[in-house]
CSV table of C-alpha atoms in Angstrom, one decimal:
chain,number,residue,atom,x,y,z
A,1,MET,CA,31.4,90.4,64.7
A,2,GLU,CA,31.4,91.4,68.4
A,3,ILE,CA,33.3,88.3,70.1
A,4,GLU,CA,36.2,89.1,67.0
A,5,TYR,CA,36.1,92.6,67.9
A,6,ASN,CA,36.8,92.0,71.6
A,7,ASN,CA,39.6,89.5,70.4
A,8,LYS,CA,41.0,92.1,68.5
A,9,ALA,CA,40.9,94.6,71.4
A,10,ASN,CA,42.4,92.5,73.9
A,11,LYS,CA,45.4,91.3,71.5
A,12,ASP,CA,45.5,95.8,71.1
A,13,SER,CA,45.3,95.9,74.7
A,14,SER,CA,47.9,93.0,75.6
A,15,LYS,CA,50.5,94.7,73.1
A,16,GLY,CA,50.0,98.1,74.8
A,17,TRP,CA,50.5,96.7,77.9
A,18,ILE,CA,54.3,95.2,76.6
A,19,GLN,CA,55.1,98.3,74.7
A,20,ARG,CA,54.4,100.2,77.7
A,21,LEU,CA,56.8,97.8,79.9
A,22,LYS,CA,59.2,98.0,77.4
A,23,GLU,CA,59.1,102.1,77.3
A,24,GLU,CA,59.2,102.0,81.1
A,25,SER,CA,61.5,99.2,82.2
A,26,TRP,CA,64.3,101.8,82.0
A,27,GLU,CA,63.1,103.1,85.6
A,28,ALA,CA,63.5,99.1,87.1
A,29,GLU,CA,66.4,99.0,85.0
A,30,LEU,CA,68.2,101.8,86.7
A,31,LEU,CA,67.1,101.0,90.5
A,32,VAL,CA,68.2,96.6,90.2
A,33,SER,CA,71.6,98.1,88.3
A,34,ALA,CA,72.4,100.3,91.5
A,35,ILE,CA,71.2,97.3,94.1
A,36,ALA,CA,73.4,94.7,91.7
A,37,ILE,CA,76.6,97.1,91.9
A,38,PHE,CA,76.3,97.1,95.9
A,39,GLY,CA,75.5,93.3,95.6
A,40,THR,CA,77.9,92.0,93.5
A,41,PHE,CA,80.5,94.0,95.4
A,42,GLN,CA,79.6,92.6,98.8
A,43,MET,CA,80.1,89.2,96.5
A,44,PHE,CA,83.9,89.3,96.8
A,45,ASP,CA,83.3,88.3,100.8
A,46,ILE,CA,82.1,85.1,99.5
A,47,VAL,CA,85.0,84.7,97.0
A,48,SER,CA,87.4,85.4,100.1
A,49,TRP,CA,85.5,83.0,102.2
A,50,ALA,CA,85.3,80.2,99.8
A,51,THR,CA,89.3,80.6,99.3
A,52,ASN,CA,90.3,80.4,103.1
A,53,PHE,CA,87.5,77.5,103.3
A,54,PHE,CA,89.4,75.5,100.4
A,55,ILE,CA,93.0,76.5,102.2
A,56,ASN,CA,91.4,74.9,105.7
A,57,VAL,CA,89.7,71.7,104.4
A,58,LEU,CA,91.6,70.7,101.1
A,59,ASN,CA,94.4,68.5,101.1
A,60,PRO,CA,97.0,70.9,99.8
A,61,ASN,CA,97.5,68.2,96.8
A,62,GLN,CA,94.3,69.3,95.6
A,63,TYR,CA,95.0,72.9,96.2
A,64,LYS,CA,95.2,73.8,92.2
A,65,VAL,CA,91.2,72.4,91.7
A,66,GLY,CA,90.4,75.0,94.6
A,67,TYR,CA,92.4,77.9,92.8
A,68,PHE,CA,90.6,77.2,89.3
A,69,ILE,CA,87.5,77.3,91.2
A,70,VAL,CA,87.8,80.6,92.8
A,71,THR,CA,89.9,82.6,90.7
A,72,PHE,CA,87.4,81.9,88.2
A,73,GLY,CA,84.4,82.9,91.0
A,74,LEU,CA,86.3,86.0,91.0
A,75,LEU,CA,86.4,86.6,87.5
A,76,ALA,CA,82.5,85.8,87.0
A,77,ILE,CA,82.2,88.2,89.7
A,78,SER,CA,84.6,91.0,88.8
A,79,ILE,CA,82.8,90.5,84.9
A,80,LEU,CA,79.4,91.1,86.7
A,81,THR,CA,80.2,94.3,88.7
A,82,ALA,CA,82.0,95.5,85.5
A,83,MET,CA,78.5,95.1,83.8
A,84,PHE,CA,76.3,96.6,86.4
A,85,VAL,CA,78.6,99.5,86.5
A,86,ILE,CA,79.0,100.0,82.5
A,87,HIS,CA,75.1,99.4,82.1
A,88,PHE,CA,74.3,102.1,85.1
A,89,VAL,CA,76.8,104.6,83.5
A,90,LEU,CA,75.0,104.1,79.8
A,91,ARG,CA,71.4,103.8,81.2
A,92,ALA,CA,72.5,107.3,82.9
A,93,TYR,CA,73.6,108.7,80.1
A,94,TRP,CA,70.4,107.8,77.6
A,95,ILE,CA,68.3,109.3,80.5
A,96,GLY,CA,70.5,112.6,79.9
A,97,LEU,CA,69.9,112.1,75.8
A,98,VAL,CA,66.1,111.4,76.2
A,99,GLY,CA,65.9,114.8,78.3
A,100,LEU,CA,68.0,116.4,75.9
A,101,ASN,CA,65.8,115.2,73.0
A,102,SER,CA,62.2,116.5,74.6
A,103,VAL,CA,64.1,120.2,75.1
A,104,PHE,CA,66.2,119.8,71.4
A,105,PRO,CA,64.4,117.5,69.2
A,106,ASP,CA,67.4,117.6,66.9
A,107,TYR,CA,70.4,119.8,65.9
A,108,SER,CA,69.8,123.5,64.9
A,109,ILE,CA,72.3,125.5,62.3
A,110,GLU,CA,70.3,128.7,62.5
A,111,ASP,CA,70.5,128.8,66.2
A,112,SER,CA,74.0,127.4,66.5
A,113,ALA,CA,76.2,129.7,68.6
A,114,TYR,CA,79.1,128.6,66.5
A,115,SER,CA,79.2,129.5,62.5
A,116,LYS,CA,77.3,127.6,59.9
A,117,ILE,CA,80.5,126.1,58.1
A,118,TYR,CA,81.8,125.0,61.3
A,119,THR,CA,78.6,123.6,63.0
A,120,LYS,CA,78.2,121.7,59.7
A,121,LYS,CA,81.4,119.9,59.7
A,122,LEU,CA,81.0,118.9,63.1
A,123,LEU,CA,77.1,117.8,62.5
A,124,SER,CA,78.7,115.7,59.9
A,125,ILE,CA,80.3,113.1,62.1
A,126,LEU,CA,78.4,113.2,64.8
A,127,PRO,CA,75.1,110.5,65.3
A,128,LYS,CA,71.5,111.9,65.0
A,129,LEU,CA,70.2,112.3,68.2
A,130,LYS,CA,67.4,109.5,68.0
A,131,ASP,CA,69.7,107.2,66.6
A,132,SER,CA,72.0,107.5,69.8
A,133,ILE,CA,69.2,107.0,72.1
A,134,HIS,CA,68.1,104.0,70.4
A,135,LYS,CA,71.7,102.2,70.3
A,136,VAL,CA,72.7,103.1,74.4
A,137,ASP,CA,68.7,101.7,74.8
A,138,GLU,CA,69.9,98.6,73.0
A,139,LEU,CA,72.7,98.5,74.6
A,140,CYS,CA,71.5,98.5,78.2
A,141,SER,CA,68.5,96.2,77.5
A,142,VAL,CA,71.0,92.8,76.7
A,143,VAL,CA,73.0,93.5,79.8
A,144,PHE,CA,70.5,91.8,82.5
A,145,SER,CA,69.9,88.9,80.0
A,146,VAL,CA,73.7,88.4,80.0
A,147,ALA,CA,74.8,89.1,83.3
A,148,PHE,CA,72.7,87.2,85.1
A,149,THR,CA,72.9,83.6,82.6
A,150,PHE,CA,76.4,83.9,83.1
A,151,LEU,CA,76.0,84.3,87.3
A,152,PHE,CA,73.2,80.9,86.9
A,153,ILE,CA,76.2,79.2,84.6
A,154,TYR,CA,79.1,79.7,87.0
A,155,GLY,CA,77.3,79.3,90.3
A,156,TYR,CA,75.7,76.0,88.7
A,157,MET,CA,79.5,74.7,87.7
A,158,ALA,CA,81.4,75.9,90.7
A,159,VAL,CA,78.3,73.7,92.9
A,160,PHE,CA,78.8,71.3,90.9
A,161,ILE,CA,82.7,70.9,91.0
A,162,SER,CA,82.4,71.5,94.9
A,163,ILE,CA,80.2,68.3,95.0
A,164,PHE,CA,83.0,66.4,92.9
A,165,LEU,CA,85.5,67.4,94.9
A,166,LEU,CA,84.0,66.8,98.0
A,167,VAL,CA,82.6,63.1,96.6
A,168,PHE,CA,86.2,62.5,95.6
A,169,ASN,CA,87.8,62.8,98.8
A,170,LEU,CA,84.9,60.8,100.6
A,171,LEU,CA,85.9,57.4,98.3
A,172,SER,CA,89.8,58.7,97.9
A,173,ASP,CA,90.3,56.1,100.3
A,174,TYR,CA,88.2,53.0,99.0
A,175,VAL,CA,88.6,53.4,95.5
A,176,HIS,CA,91.7,54.4,93.1
A,177,HIS,CA,92.1,58.0,92.4
A,178,TYR,CA,92.6,57.0,88.4
A,179,ILE,CA,88.8,55.4,88.5
A,180,LEU,CA,87.6,58.9,90.5
A,181,LEU,CA,89.0,61.0,87.8
A,182,PHE,CA,87.9,59.3,84.6
A,183,PRO,CA,85.0,60.9,84.5
A,184,VAL,CA,86.6,64.1,84.1
A,185,ILE,CA,89.4,62.9,81.7
A,186,LEU,CA,86.5,61.9,79.7
A,187,PHE,CA,84.8,65.3,79.7
A,188,VAL,CA,88.2,67.2,78.9
A,189,ILE,CA,88.5,64.7,75.8
A,190,LEU,CA,85.0,65.7,75.0
A,191,LEU,CA,85.4,69.1,75.3
A,192,SER,CA,88.4,69.2,73.5
A,193,VAL,CA,86.7,67.2,70.4
A,194,GLN,CA,84.1,69.7,70.5
A,195,MET,CA,86.3,72.8,70.3
A,196,VAL,CA,88.0,71.2,67.2
A,197,ILE,CA,85.0,70.0,65.8
A,198,THR,CA,82.8,73.4,66.2
A,199,ILE,CA,86.1,75.5,64.5
A,200,PHE,CA,86.7,72.7,61.6
A,201,ALA,CA,83.0,73.1,61.3
A,202,ASN,CA,82.8,77.0,61.0
A,203,LEU,CA,85.6,77.2,58.5
A,204,LYS,CA,83.9,79.3,55.4
A,205,ALA,CA,84.5,75.9,53.1
A,206,ASN,CA,82.6,73.6,55.9
A,207,LYS,CA,79.8,75.6,56.2
A,208,GLU,CA,77.0,74.1,54.0
A,209,LYS,CA,78.3,70.0,54.8
A,210,GLU,CA,75.1,69.1,56.2
A,211,LYS,CA,76.6,66.0,57.7
A,212,LEU,CA,79.2,68.0,59.5
A,213,GLN,CA,76.9,70.6,60.9
A,214,THR,CA,74.9,68.2,62.2
A,215,VAL,CA,77.8,66.3,64.4
A,216,ASN,CA,78.7,69.4,65.7
A,217,PHE,CA,75.4,70.0,66.7
A,218,LYS,CA,74.9,67.3,68.3
A,219,ILE,CA,78.4,66.8,69.9
A,220,THR,CA,77.9,70.6,71.2
A,221,LYS,CA,74.4,70.0,72.6
A,222,PHE,CA,75.9,66.7,74.5
A,223,THR,CA,78.5,68.6,76.2
A,224,ASN,CA,76.7,71.6,77.0
A,225,MET,CA,74.0,69.1,78.8
A,226,ILE,CA,76.8,67.5,80.6
A,227,MET,CA,78.7,70.7,81.3
A,228,LEU,CA,76.0,72.8,82.3
A,229,GLY,CA,72.7,70.2,83.3
A,230,PRO,CA,69.4,72.0,83.1
A,231,LEU,CA,70.9,75.7,82.0
A,232,TYR,CA,72.1,74.5,78.9
A,233,LYS,CA,69.4,75.6,77.0
A,234,SER,CA,69.5,78.9,78.7
A,235,PHE,CA,73.5,79.5,77.7
A,236,LEU,CA,72.7,78.1,74.1
A,237,GLN,CA,70.0,80.7,74.1
A,238,ILE,CA,71.8,83.5,75.0
A,239,THR,CA,74.9,82.7,72.7
A,240,MET,CA,72.9,81.6,69.4
A,241,ILE,CA,70.9,85.1,70.1
A,242,PHE,CA,74.3,87.2,69.8
A,243,GLY,CA,76.1,84.4,67.4
A,244,SER,CA,72.8,84.9,65.0
A,245,ASN,CA,72.7,88.8,65.4
A,246,PHE,CA,76.6,89.2,64.7
A,247,LYS,CA,76.8,90.9,61.4
A,248,LYS,CA,73.9,93.3,62.2
A,249,LYS,CA,74.5,93.8,65.9
A,250,LYS,CA,78.5,93.6,65.7
A,251,SER,CA,78.2,96.8,68.7
A,252,LEU,CA,76.7,94.2,71.4
A,253,VAL,CA,79.4,92.1,70.7
A,254,TYR,CA,81.6,94.4,71.4
A,255,LEU,CA,79.9,95.5,74.6
A,256,ILE,CA,80.5,92.3,75.9
A,257,LEU,CA,84.2,92.2,74.8
A,258,THR,CA,84.2,95.3,77.2
A,259,PHE,CA,82.2,93.8,79.9
A,260,ILE,CA,85.1,90.8,80.1
A,261,PHE,CA,87.8,93.5,79.8
A,262,GLY,CA,86.5,95.2,82.6
A,263,GLY,CA,86.0,92.1,84.6
A,264,PHE,CA,89.9,91.0,84.3
A,265,LEU,CA,90.7,94.8,85.3
A,266,MET,CA,88.7,94.5,88.1
A,267,LEU,CA,89.8,91.0,88.6
A,268,VAL,CA,93.7,92.4,88.8
A,269,ILE,CA,92.6,94.9,91.6
A,270,GLN,CA,90.5,92.0,94.0
A,271,LEU,CA,93.3,89.4,93.6
A,272,PRO,CA,95.6,90.8,96.3
A,273,LYS,CA,92.4,91.0,98.6
A,274,THR,CA,92.4,87.3,98.6
A,275,ASN,CA,94.7,84.3,99.5
A,276,ILE,CA,94.1,83.4,96.0
A,277,LEU,CA,97.6,83.2,95.2
A,278,TYR,CA,98.1,81.0,98.1
A,279,LEU,CA,95.9,78.2,96.5
A,280,ALA,CA,98.7,78.5,93.5
A,281,ALA,CA,102.0,78.6,95.1
A,282,LYS,CA,101.5,76.9,98.7
A,283,LYS,CA,105.4,76.5,99.6
A,284,ASN,CA,106.9,79.5,97.6
A,285,TYR,CA,104.3,81.8,98.5
A,286,TYR,CA,106.4,83.0,101.2
A,287,ASN,CA,109.5,84.6,100.9
A,288,SER,CA,112.0,83.5,103.5
A,289,THR,CA,114.2,87.0,103.2
A,290,LYS,CA,111.0,88.7,103.3
A,291,ILE,CA,109.2,90.5,106.3
A,292,TYR,CA,105.4,90.1,106.5
A,293,SER,CA,103.0,91.6,108.1
A,294,SER,CA,101.0,88.7,108.9
A,295,PHE,CA,103.6,87.7,111.2
A,296,TYR,CA,102.5,90.2,114.0
A,297,LYS,CA,99.6,91.0,115.9
A,298,ASP,CA,99.8,94.4,116.1
A,299,ASP,CA,100.4,95.2,112.6
A,300,ASN,CA,97.8,92.2,111.5
A,301,LYS,CA,94.8,93.7,112.7
A,302,ASN,CA,92.8,93.7,109.6
A,303,ASN,CA,94.0,90.1,108.7
A,304,THR,CA,90.8,87.9,109.3
A,305,PHE,CA,92.6,84.0,108.3
A,306,LEU,CA,96.0,83.7,109.3
A,307,LEU,CA,98.1,81.5,106.9
A,308,THR,CA,101.1,81.6,109.4
A,309,PRO,CA,102.3,81.6,112.7
A,310,GLU,CA,101.8,84.8,114.6
A,311,ILE,CA,103.4,86.2,117.7
A,312,ASP,CA,102.7,89.7,119.1
A,313,SER,CA,105.4,92.2,117.8
A,314,ASP,CA,108.6,92.2,116.1
A,315,LYS,CA,109.9,94.1,118.9
A,316,VAL,CA,110.0,92.1,122.2
A,317,ASP,CA,111.0,93.5,125.6
A,318,THR,CA,109.9,90.5,127.7
A,319,ASP,CA,111.6,87.3,128.0
A,320,VAL,CA,108.7,85.5,127.1
A,321,ILE,CA,107.3,85.0,123.2
A,322,LYS,CA,103.9,83.9,122.8
A,323,ILE,CA,103.0,82.2,119.3
A,324,PHE,CA,100.2,81.3,117.8
A,325,ILE,CA,99.9,78.4,114.9
A,326,PRO,CA,96.7,78.1,113.0
A,327,VAL,CA,95.7,74.3,112.6
A,328,PHE,CA,94.3,73.3,109.4
A,329,TYR,CA,91.6,71.1,109.3
A,330,HIS,CA,93.2,68.5,106.3
A,331,GLU,CA,96.5,68.5,108.6
A,332,GLU,CA,94.1,65.5,110.6
A,333,ASN,CA,94.5,63.1,107.7
A,334,PHE,CA,98.6,63.6,107.8
A,335,ARG,CA,98.7,62.8,111.4
A,336,GLU,CA,96.6,60.2,110.9
A,337,GLU,CA,99.4,58.6,108.9
A,338,THR,CA,102.2,59.2,111.4
A,339,CYS,CA,100.2,58.6,114.9
A,340,ASP,CA,98.5,56.4,116.4
A,341,SER,CA,94.2,56.2,116.6
A,342,PHE,CA,93.3,57.8,119.8
A,343,GLU,CA,91.6,54.8,121.8
A,344,ASN,CA,89.1,56.6,124.1
A,345,ASP,CA,88.1,54.8,127.4
A,346,SER,CA,84.6,54.7,127.7
A,347,GLU,CA,84.3,53.7,131.3
A,348,LYS,CA,86.5,57.2,132.2
A,349,PRO,CA,84.3,60.6,133.0
A,350,LEU,CA,83.6,62.8,129.4
A,351,GLU,CA,85.5,65.6,130.7
A,352,ILE,CA,88.4,62.8,131.6
A,353,GLN,CA,88.1,61.5,127.6
A,354,ARG,CA,88.0,64.7,126.5
A,355,GLU,CA,91.4,65.8,128.3
A,356,ALA,CA,92.9,62.5,127.4
A,357,LYS,CA,92.6,63.5,123.6
A,358,THR,CA,93.2,66.9,123.7
A,359,ASN,CA,96.8,65.6,125.1
A,360,PHE,CA,97.2,63.2,121.9
A,361,LEU,CA,96.8,66.0,119.5
A,362,LEU,CA,99.0,67.8,121.2
A,363,ASN,CA,101.6,65.1,121.6
A,364,CYS,CA,100.9,64.2,117.8
A,365,ILE,CA,101.7,67.7,116.7
A,366,GLU,CA,105.1,67.8,118.9
A,367,LYS,CA,106.4,65.7,116.2
A,368,HIS,CA,105.1,67.7,113.0
A,369,TYR,CA,105.8,71.0,114.5
A,370,LYS,CA,109.4,72.4,114.7
A,371,VAL,CA,110.5,75.8,116.0
A,372,TYR,CA,114.2,77.1,116.0
A,373,ILE,CA,115.7,80.4,117.5
A,374,ASP,CA,118.6,81.4,115.6
A,375,ASP,CA,118.7,78.3,113.8
A,376,GLN,CA,119.2,76.4,117.4
A,377,GLU,CA,115.7,74.0,117.3
A,378,VAL,CA,114.1,74.3,120.9
A,379,ASP,CA,112.0,71.9,122.9
A,380,VAL,CA,108.6,73.3,123.1
A,381,SER,CA,105.0,72.5,124.6
A,382,TYR,CA,101.4,72.9,123.2
A,383,LEU,CA,98.4,74.3,124.5
A,384,ARG,CA,95.5,74.0,122.4
A,385,GLN,CA,93.2,76.8,121.7
A,386,ASN,CA,89.7,76.5,119.9
A,387,ALA,CA,89.3,80.1,118.9
A,388,HIS,CA,91.6,82.9,117.6
A,389,SER,CA,90.7,85.9,119.1
A,390,ARG,CA,90.2,87.4,115.7
A,391,THR,CA,89.9,84.8,113.2
A,392,ASN,CA,88.5,82.3,115.2
A,393,GLN,CA,90.4,79.7,113.5
A,394,LYS,CA,91.6,76.5,115.5
A,395,GLY,CA,95.6,76.3,116.5
A,396,VAL,CA,97.9,75.9,119.3
A,397,VAL,CA,99.9,78.6,121.4
A,398,SER,CA,103.6,78.1,122.7
A,399,TYR,CA,105.3,80.4,124.5
A,400,LEU,CA,109.3,80.6,123.8
A,401,ASP,CA,111.9,81.5,126.6
A,402,ILE,CA,113.9,84.1,125.3
A,403,THR,CA,116.2,85.0,128.3
A,404,ASN,CA,119.3,83.9,127.5
A,405,LEU,CA,119.2,85.9,124.2
A,406,GLU,CA,121.1,89.0,123.7
A,407,LYS,CA,119.8,92.6,122.9
A,408,GLY,CA,119.3,92.6,119.3
A,409,LEU,CA,118.0,91.2,115.9
A,410,HIS,CA,116.8,87.4,116.3
A,411,VAL,CA,114.6,84.8,113.7
A,412,ILE,CA,112.3,82.4,114.6
A,413,THR,CA,112.0,79.9,112.4
A,414,PHE,CA,108.9,77.3,112.0
A,415,LYS,CA,108.4,74.4,110.0
A,416,LYS,CA,105.5,71.9,109.6
A,417,GLU,CA,106.9,68.7,108.7
A,418,TYR,CA,104.4,66.0,107.5
A,419,LYS,CA,105.7,62.8,105.9
A,420,ASN,CA,103.5,62.9,102.3
A,421,THR,CA,103.3,66.8,102.1
A,422,GLU,CA,105.7,69.4,101.2
A,423,HIS,CA,107.3,71.2,104.6
A,424,LEU,CA,106.0,75.0,105.4
A,425,LYS,CA,108.5,77.2,106.6
A,426,TRP,CA,108.7,80.3,107.8
A,427,LYS,CA,111.3,82.9,109.6
A,428,ILE,CA,109.7,85.9,112.0
A,429,PRO,CA,112.3,88.3,112.4
A,430,PHE,CA,111.7,90.1,116.1
A,431,TYR,CA,114.3,92.5,117.9
A,432,LYS,CA,114.8,91.8,121.3
A,433,VAL,CA,114.9,95.6,123.1
A,434,LYS,CA,116.6,94.5,126.4
């Protein structure tokens, strides 16, 4: 009897602890939500860094893959930010309702400042205070599970795709591209089949067909295992919780749709602050008929990654123009196709070897970088710069002699021309003051 009593007491104590945790969790939620809002806004910088990294490292033919990764990354972070902002607002609203309920347990007709008729009519369209408290609390409670599951799933997929991209680039010189792309093609086919079967199986007429539902279950499980790896059960658990309670908890589904809408709105706001669109339209990103602040150092002080050549100013009062051209890492592969391999002479001192390698690099660059002033090609020599003073990018520097140019408006045209890639061209206007 005593043992049974103690076991019952322990169970009651456990239940009481869990209930107290549920009742008091809003304090931790509010604190975590505020921290999460700050943290997710900082994550936009990670997307910008990843975008610049892909521009620098990836072969331009693979920019579309990089665009896919960073765009969905930006969307994921945008949705997370919307989630936490909405959660913070809802939880703050819930605290206000709870505070009101402690003072005013319910509406009062007798003590109303308005007429009884008006008060009754208005109360007929308003929800009960306790019902509102319960519903808002429910909405707040689901946010964290959805938000962090969404974050982990995207993080896993982004890492997986990035690793595949790295392996693809490492093996592309030794294995045919079609063989390397076979897993991707197979996965796309599998995902397409799974989507078609799922839609067909959820038609009202097919919901009781056991064989079809079994096939739908197996292919959904298999596809999610491939796509999400060890996280697939967590994803299916979250989606199943919402899917199995859809009819009685439609408000939660509408809340998720609100998150997604808020995420897309945040995406539209944040997208222009990154270089993501350059990955989508590299060649046509810069319109030759427009002037861009990125061309000029004095107008470009907040830019942390250069996509274009840069001169000091659009107004020139000297006879020499200094121009910095960023050299991306992926250009090395293009240079190897047209320039002979550098042969190092190990018998010479290390300093001489480094200088010889630098000269070899600059001579190769001269074959691919062309400079024109007012459509007239000019001969230029380049100096290597290991780090730009502001962006820390590698590049080359050249000095353009404009002694013979008359006062007025002129245009520098700069081209990067490689054999197996699209030609890049920028037109940089400047005004010679004297």
